[in-house]
Short mmCIF file of N, CA, C and O in Angstrom, two decimals:
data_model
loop_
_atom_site.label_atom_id
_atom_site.label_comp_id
_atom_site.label_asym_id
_atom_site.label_seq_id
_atom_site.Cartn_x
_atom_site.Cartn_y
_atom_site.Cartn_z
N UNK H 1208 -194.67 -182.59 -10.54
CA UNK H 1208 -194.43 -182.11 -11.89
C UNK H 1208 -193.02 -182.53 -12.30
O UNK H 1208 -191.96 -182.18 -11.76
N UNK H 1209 -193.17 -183.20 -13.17
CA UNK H 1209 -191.86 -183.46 -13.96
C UNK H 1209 -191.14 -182.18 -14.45
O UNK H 1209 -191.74 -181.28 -15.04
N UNK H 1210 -189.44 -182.12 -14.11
CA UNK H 1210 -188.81 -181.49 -14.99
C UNK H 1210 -188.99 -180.76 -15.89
O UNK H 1210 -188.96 -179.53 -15.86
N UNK H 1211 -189.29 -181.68 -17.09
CA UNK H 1211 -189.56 -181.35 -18.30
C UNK H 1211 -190.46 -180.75 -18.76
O UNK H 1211 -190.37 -180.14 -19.82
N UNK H 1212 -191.68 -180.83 -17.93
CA UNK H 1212 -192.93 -180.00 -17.69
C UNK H 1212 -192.37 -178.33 -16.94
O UNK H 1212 -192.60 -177.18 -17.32
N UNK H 1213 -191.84 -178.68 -16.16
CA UNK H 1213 -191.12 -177.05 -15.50
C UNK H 1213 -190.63 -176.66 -16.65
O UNK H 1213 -191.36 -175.81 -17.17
N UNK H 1214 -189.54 -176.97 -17.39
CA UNK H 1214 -189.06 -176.29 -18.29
C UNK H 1214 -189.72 -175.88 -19.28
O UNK H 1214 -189.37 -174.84 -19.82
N UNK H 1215 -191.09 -176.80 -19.86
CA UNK H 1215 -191.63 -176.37 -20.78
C UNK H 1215 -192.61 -175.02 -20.60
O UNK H 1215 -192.93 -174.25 -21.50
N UNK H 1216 -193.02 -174.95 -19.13
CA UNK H 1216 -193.88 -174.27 -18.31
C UNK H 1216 -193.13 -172.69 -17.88
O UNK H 1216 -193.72 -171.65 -17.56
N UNK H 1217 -192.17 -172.85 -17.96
CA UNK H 1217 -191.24 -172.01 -17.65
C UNK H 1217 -191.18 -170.90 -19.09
O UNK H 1217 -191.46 -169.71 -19.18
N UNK H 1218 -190.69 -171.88 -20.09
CA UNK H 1218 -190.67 -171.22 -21.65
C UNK H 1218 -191.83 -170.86 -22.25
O UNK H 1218 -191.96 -170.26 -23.32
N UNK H 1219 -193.06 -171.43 -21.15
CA UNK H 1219 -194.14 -170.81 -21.97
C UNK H 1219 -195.03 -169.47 -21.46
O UNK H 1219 -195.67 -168.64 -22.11
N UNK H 1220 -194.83 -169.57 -20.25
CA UNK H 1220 -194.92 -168.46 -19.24
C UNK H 1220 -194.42 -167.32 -19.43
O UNK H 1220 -194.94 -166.21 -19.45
N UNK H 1221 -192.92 -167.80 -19.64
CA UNK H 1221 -192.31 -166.40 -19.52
C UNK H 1221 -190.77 -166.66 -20.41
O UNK H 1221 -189.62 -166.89 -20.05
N UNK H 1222 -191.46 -166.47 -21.78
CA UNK H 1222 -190.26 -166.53 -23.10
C UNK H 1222 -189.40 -166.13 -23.09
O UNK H 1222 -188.52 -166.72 -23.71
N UNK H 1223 -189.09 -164.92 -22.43
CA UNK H 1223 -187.63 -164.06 -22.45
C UNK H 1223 -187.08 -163.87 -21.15
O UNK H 1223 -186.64 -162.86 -20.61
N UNK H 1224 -187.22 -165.31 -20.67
CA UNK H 1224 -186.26 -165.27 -19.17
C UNK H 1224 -185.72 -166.41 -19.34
O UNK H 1224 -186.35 -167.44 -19.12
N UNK H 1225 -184.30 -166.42 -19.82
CA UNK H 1225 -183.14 -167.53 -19.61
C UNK H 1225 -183.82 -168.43 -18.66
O UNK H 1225 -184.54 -168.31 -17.66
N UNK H 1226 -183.25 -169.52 -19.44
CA UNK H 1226 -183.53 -170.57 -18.43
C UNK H 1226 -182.12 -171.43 -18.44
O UNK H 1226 -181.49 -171.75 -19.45
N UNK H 1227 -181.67 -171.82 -16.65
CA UNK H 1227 -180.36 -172.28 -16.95
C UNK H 1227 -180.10 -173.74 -16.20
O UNK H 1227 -180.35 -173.53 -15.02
N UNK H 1228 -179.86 -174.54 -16.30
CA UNK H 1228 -179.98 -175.99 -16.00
C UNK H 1228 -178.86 -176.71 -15.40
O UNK H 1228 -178.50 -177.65 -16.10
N UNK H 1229 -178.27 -176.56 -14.39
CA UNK H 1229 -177.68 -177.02 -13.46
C UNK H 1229 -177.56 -178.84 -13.13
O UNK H 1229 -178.13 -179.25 -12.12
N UNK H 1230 -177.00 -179.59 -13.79
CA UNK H 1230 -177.44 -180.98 -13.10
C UNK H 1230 -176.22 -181.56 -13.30
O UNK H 1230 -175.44 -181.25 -14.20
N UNK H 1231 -176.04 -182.42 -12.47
CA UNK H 1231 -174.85 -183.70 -12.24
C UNK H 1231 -175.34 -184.36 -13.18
O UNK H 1231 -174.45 -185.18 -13.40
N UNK H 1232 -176.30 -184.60 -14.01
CA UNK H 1232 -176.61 -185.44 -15.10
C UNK H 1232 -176.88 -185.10 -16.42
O UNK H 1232 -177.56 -185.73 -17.23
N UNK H 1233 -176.02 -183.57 -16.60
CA UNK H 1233 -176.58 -182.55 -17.68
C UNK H 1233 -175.15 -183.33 -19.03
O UNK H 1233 -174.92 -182.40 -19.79
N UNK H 1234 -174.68 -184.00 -19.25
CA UNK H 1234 -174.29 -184.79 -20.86
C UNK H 1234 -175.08 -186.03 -20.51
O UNK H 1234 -174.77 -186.83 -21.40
N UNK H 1235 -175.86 -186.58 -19.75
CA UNK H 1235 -176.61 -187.52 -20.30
C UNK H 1235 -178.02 -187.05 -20.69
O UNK H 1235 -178.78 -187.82 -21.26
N UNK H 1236 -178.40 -185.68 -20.37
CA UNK H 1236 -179.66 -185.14 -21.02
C UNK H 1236 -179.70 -184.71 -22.28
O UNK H 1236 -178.86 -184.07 -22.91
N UNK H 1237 -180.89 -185.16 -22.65
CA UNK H 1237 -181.05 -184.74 -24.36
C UNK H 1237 -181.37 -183.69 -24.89
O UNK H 1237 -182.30 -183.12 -24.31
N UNK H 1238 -181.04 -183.25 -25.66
CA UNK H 1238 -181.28 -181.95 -26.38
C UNK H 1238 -182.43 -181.62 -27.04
O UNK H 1238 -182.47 -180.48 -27.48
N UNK H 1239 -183.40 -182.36 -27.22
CA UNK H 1239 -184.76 -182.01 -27.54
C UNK H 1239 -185.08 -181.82 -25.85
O UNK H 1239 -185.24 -180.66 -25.46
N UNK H 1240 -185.14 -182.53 -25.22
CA UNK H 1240 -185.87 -181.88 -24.04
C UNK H 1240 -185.49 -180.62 -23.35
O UNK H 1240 -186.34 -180.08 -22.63
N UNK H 1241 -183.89 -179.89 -23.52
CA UNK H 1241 -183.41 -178.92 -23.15
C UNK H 1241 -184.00 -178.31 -23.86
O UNK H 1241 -184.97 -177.86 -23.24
N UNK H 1242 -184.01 -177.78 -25.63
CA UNK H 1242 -184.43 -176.50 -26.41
C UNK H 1242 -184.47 -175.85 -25.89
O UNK H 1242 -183.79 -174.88 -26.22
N UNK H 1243 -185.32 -175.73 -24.56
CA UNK H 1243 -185.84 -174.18 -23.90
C UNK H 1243 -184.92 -173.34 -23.02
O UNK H 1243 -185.08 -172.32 -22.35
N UNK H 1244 -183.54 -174.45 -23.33
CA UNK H 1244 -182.96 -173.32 -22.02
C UNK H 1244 -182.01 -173.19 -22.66
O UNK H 1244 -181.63 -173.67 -23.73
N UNK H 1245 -181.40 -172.12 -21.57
CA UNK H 1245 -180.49 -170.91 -22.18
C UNK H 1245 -178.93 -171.68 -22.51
O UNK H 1245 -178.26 -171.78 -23.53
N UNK H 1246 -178.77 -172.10 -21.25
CA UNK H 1246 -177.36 -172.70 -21.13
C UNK H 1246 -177.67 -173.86 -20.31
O UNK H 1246 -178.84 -173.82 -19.92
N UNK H 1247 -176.88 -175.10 -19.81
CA UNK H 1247 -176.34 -175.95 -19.44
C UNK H 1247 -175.11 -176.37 -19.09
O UNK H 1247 -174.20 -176.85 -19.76
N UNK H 1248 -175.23 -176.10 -17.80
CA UNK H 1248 -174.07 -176.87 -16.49
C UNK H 1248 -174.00 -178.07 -16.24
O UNK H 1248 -174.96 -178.83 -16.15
N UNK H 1249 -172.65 -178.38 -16.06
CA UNK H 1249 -172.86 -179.81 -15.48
C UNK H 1249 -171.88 -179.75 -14.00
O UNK H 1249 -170.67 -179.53 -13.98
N UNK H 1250 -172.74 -180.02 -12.83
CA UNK H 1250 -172.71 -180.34 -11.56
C UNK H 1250 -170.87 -181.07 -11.25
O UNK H 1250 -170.36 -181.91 -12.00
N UNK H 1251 -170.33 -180.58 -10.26
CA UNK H 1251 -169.94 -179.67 -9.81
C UNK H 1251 -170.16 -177.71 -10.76
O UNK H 1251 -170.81 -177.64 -11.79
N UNK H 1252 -169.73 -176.87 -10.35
CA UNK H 1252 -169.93 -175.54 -11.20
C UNK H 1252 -168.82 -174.65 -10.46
O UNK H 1252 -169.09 -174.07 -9.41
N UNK H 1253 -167.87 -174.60 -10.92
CA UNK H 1253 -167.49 -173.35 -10.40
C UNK H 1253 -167.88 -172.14 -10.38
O UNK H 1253 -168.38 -171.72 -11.42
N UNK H 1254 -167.80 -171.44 -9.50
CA UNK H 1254 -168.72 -169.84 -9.02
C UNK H 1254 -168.30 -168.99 -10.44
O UNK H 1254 -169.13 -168.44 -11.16
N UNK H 1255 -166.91 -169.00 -10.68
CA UNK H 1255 -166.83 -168.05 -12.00
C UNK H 1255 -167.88 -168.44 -12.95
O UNK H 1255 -168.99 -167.90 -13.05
N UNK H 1256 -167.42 -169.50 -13.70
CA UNK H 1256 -168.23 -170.36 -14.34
C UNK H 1256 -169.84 -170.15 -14.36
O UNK H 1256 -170.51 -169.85 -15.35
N UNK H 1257 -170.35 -170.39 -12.93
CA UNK H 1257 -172.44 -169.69 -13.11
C UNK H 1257 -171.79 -168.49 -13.30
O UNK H 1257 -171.89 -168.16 -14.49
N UNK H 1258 -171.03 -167.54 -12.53
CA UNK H 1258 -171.24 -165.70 -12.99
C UNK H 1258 -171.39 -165.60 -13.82
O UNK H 1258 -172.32 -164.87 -14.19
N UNK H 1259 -170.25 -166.54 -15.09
CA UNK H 1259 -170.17 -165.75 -16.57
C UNK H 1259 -171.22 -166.39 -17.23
O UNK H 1259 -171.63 -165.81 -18.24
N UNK H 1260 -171.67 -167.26 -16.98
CA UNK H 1260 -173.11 -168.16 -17.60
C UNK H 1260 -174.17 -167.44 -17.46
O UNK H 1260 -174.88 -167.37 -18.46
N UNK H 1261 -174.55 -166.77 -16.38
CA UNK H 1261 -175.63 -165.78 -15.78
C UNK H 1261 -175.12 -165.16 -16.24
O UNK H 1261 -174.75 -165.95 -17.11
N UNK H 1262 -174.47 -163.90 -16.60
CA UNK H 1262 -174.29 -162.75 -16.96
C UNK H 1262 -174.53 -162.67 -18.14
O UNK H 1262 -175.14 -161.67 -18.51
N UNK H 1263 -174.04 -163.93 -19.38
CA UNK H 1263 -174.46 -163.81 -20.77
C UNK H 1263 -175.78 -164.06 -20.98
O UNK H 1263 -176.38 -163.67 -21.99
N UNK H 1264 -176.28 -164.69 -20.07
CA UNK H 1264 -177.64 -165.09 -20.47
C UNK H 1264 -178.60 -163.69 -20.53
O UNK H 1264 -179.59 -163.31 -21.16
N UNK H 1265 -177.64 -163.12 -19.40
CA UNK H 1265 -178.59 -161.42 -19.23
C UNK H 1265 -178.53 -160.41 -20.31
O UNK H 1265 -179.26 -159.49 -20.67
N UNK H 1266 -177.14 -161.05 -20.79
CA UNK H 1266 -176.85 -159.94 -21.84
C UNK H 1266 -177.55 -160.24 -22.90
O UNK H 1266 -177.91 -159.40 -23.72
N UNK H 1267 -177.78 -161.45 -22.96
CA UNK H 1267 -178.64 -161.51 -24.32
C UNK H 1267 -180.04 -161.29 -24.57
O UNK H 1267 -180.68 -161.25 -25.62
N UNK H 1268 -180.51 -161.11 -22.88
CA UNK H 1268 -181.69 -160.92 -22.82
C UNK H 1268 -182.08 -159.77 -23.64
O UNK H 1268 -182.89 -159.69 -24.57
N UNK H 1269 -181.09 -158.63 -22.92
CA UNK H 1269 -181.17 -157.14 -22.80
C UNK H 1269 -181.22 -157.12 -24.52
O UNK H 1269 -181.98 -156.64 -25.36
N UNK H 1270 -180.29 -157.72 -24.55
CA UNK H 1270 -179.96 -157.20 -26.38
C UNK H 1270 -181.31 -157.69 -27.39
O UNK H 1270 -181.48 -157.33 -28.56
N UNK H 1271 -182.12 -158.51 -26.67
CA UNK H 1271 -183.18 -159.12 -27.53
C UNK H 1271 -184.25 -158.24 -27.55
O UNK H 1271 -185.06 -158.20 -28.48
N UNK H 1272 -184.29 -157.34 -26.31
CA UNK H 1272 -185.36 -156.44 -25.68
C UNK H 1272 -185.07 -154.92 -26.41
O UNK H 1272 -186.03 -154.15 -26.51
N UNK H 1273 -183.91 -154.57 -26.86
CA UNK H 1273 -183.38 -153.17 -26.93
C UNK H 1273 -183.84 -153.33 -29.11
O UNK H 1273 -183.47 -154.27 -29.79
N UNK H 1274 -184.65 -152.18 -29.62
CA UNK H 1274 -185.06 -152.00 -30.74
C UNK H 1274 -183.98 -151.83 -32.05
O UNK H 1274 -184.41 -151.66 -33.19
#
């Protein structure tokens, strides 16, 4: 399975779970094929760096979920 199929598979499964994309090749990927995800890293990552990336992604979850 291609990538791009995971990600799309991912966003269609399960809509309100961040999706976050990690790659040594993430400014040569295109932005129509990302849409579905939350955020984008580019390889190396410092540990702060995923925490605060993961953590907003959660927060926005929560806030999308709360009435």
């Amino acid at each position: 399975v291609y990538k791009r199929q995971v990600l799309e598979r991912l966003s269609t499964l399960a809509p309100n779970v961040p999706i976050i994309i990690v790659s040594a090749l993430a400014r040569r990927l295109s932005d129509a094929r990302l849409s579905a995800a939350t955020s984008i890293l580019q390889k190396p990552v410092q540990e702060d760096k995923l925490i605060e990336t993961v953590r907003q992604a959660v927060l926005a979850t929560t806030m999308k979920k709360e009435p």
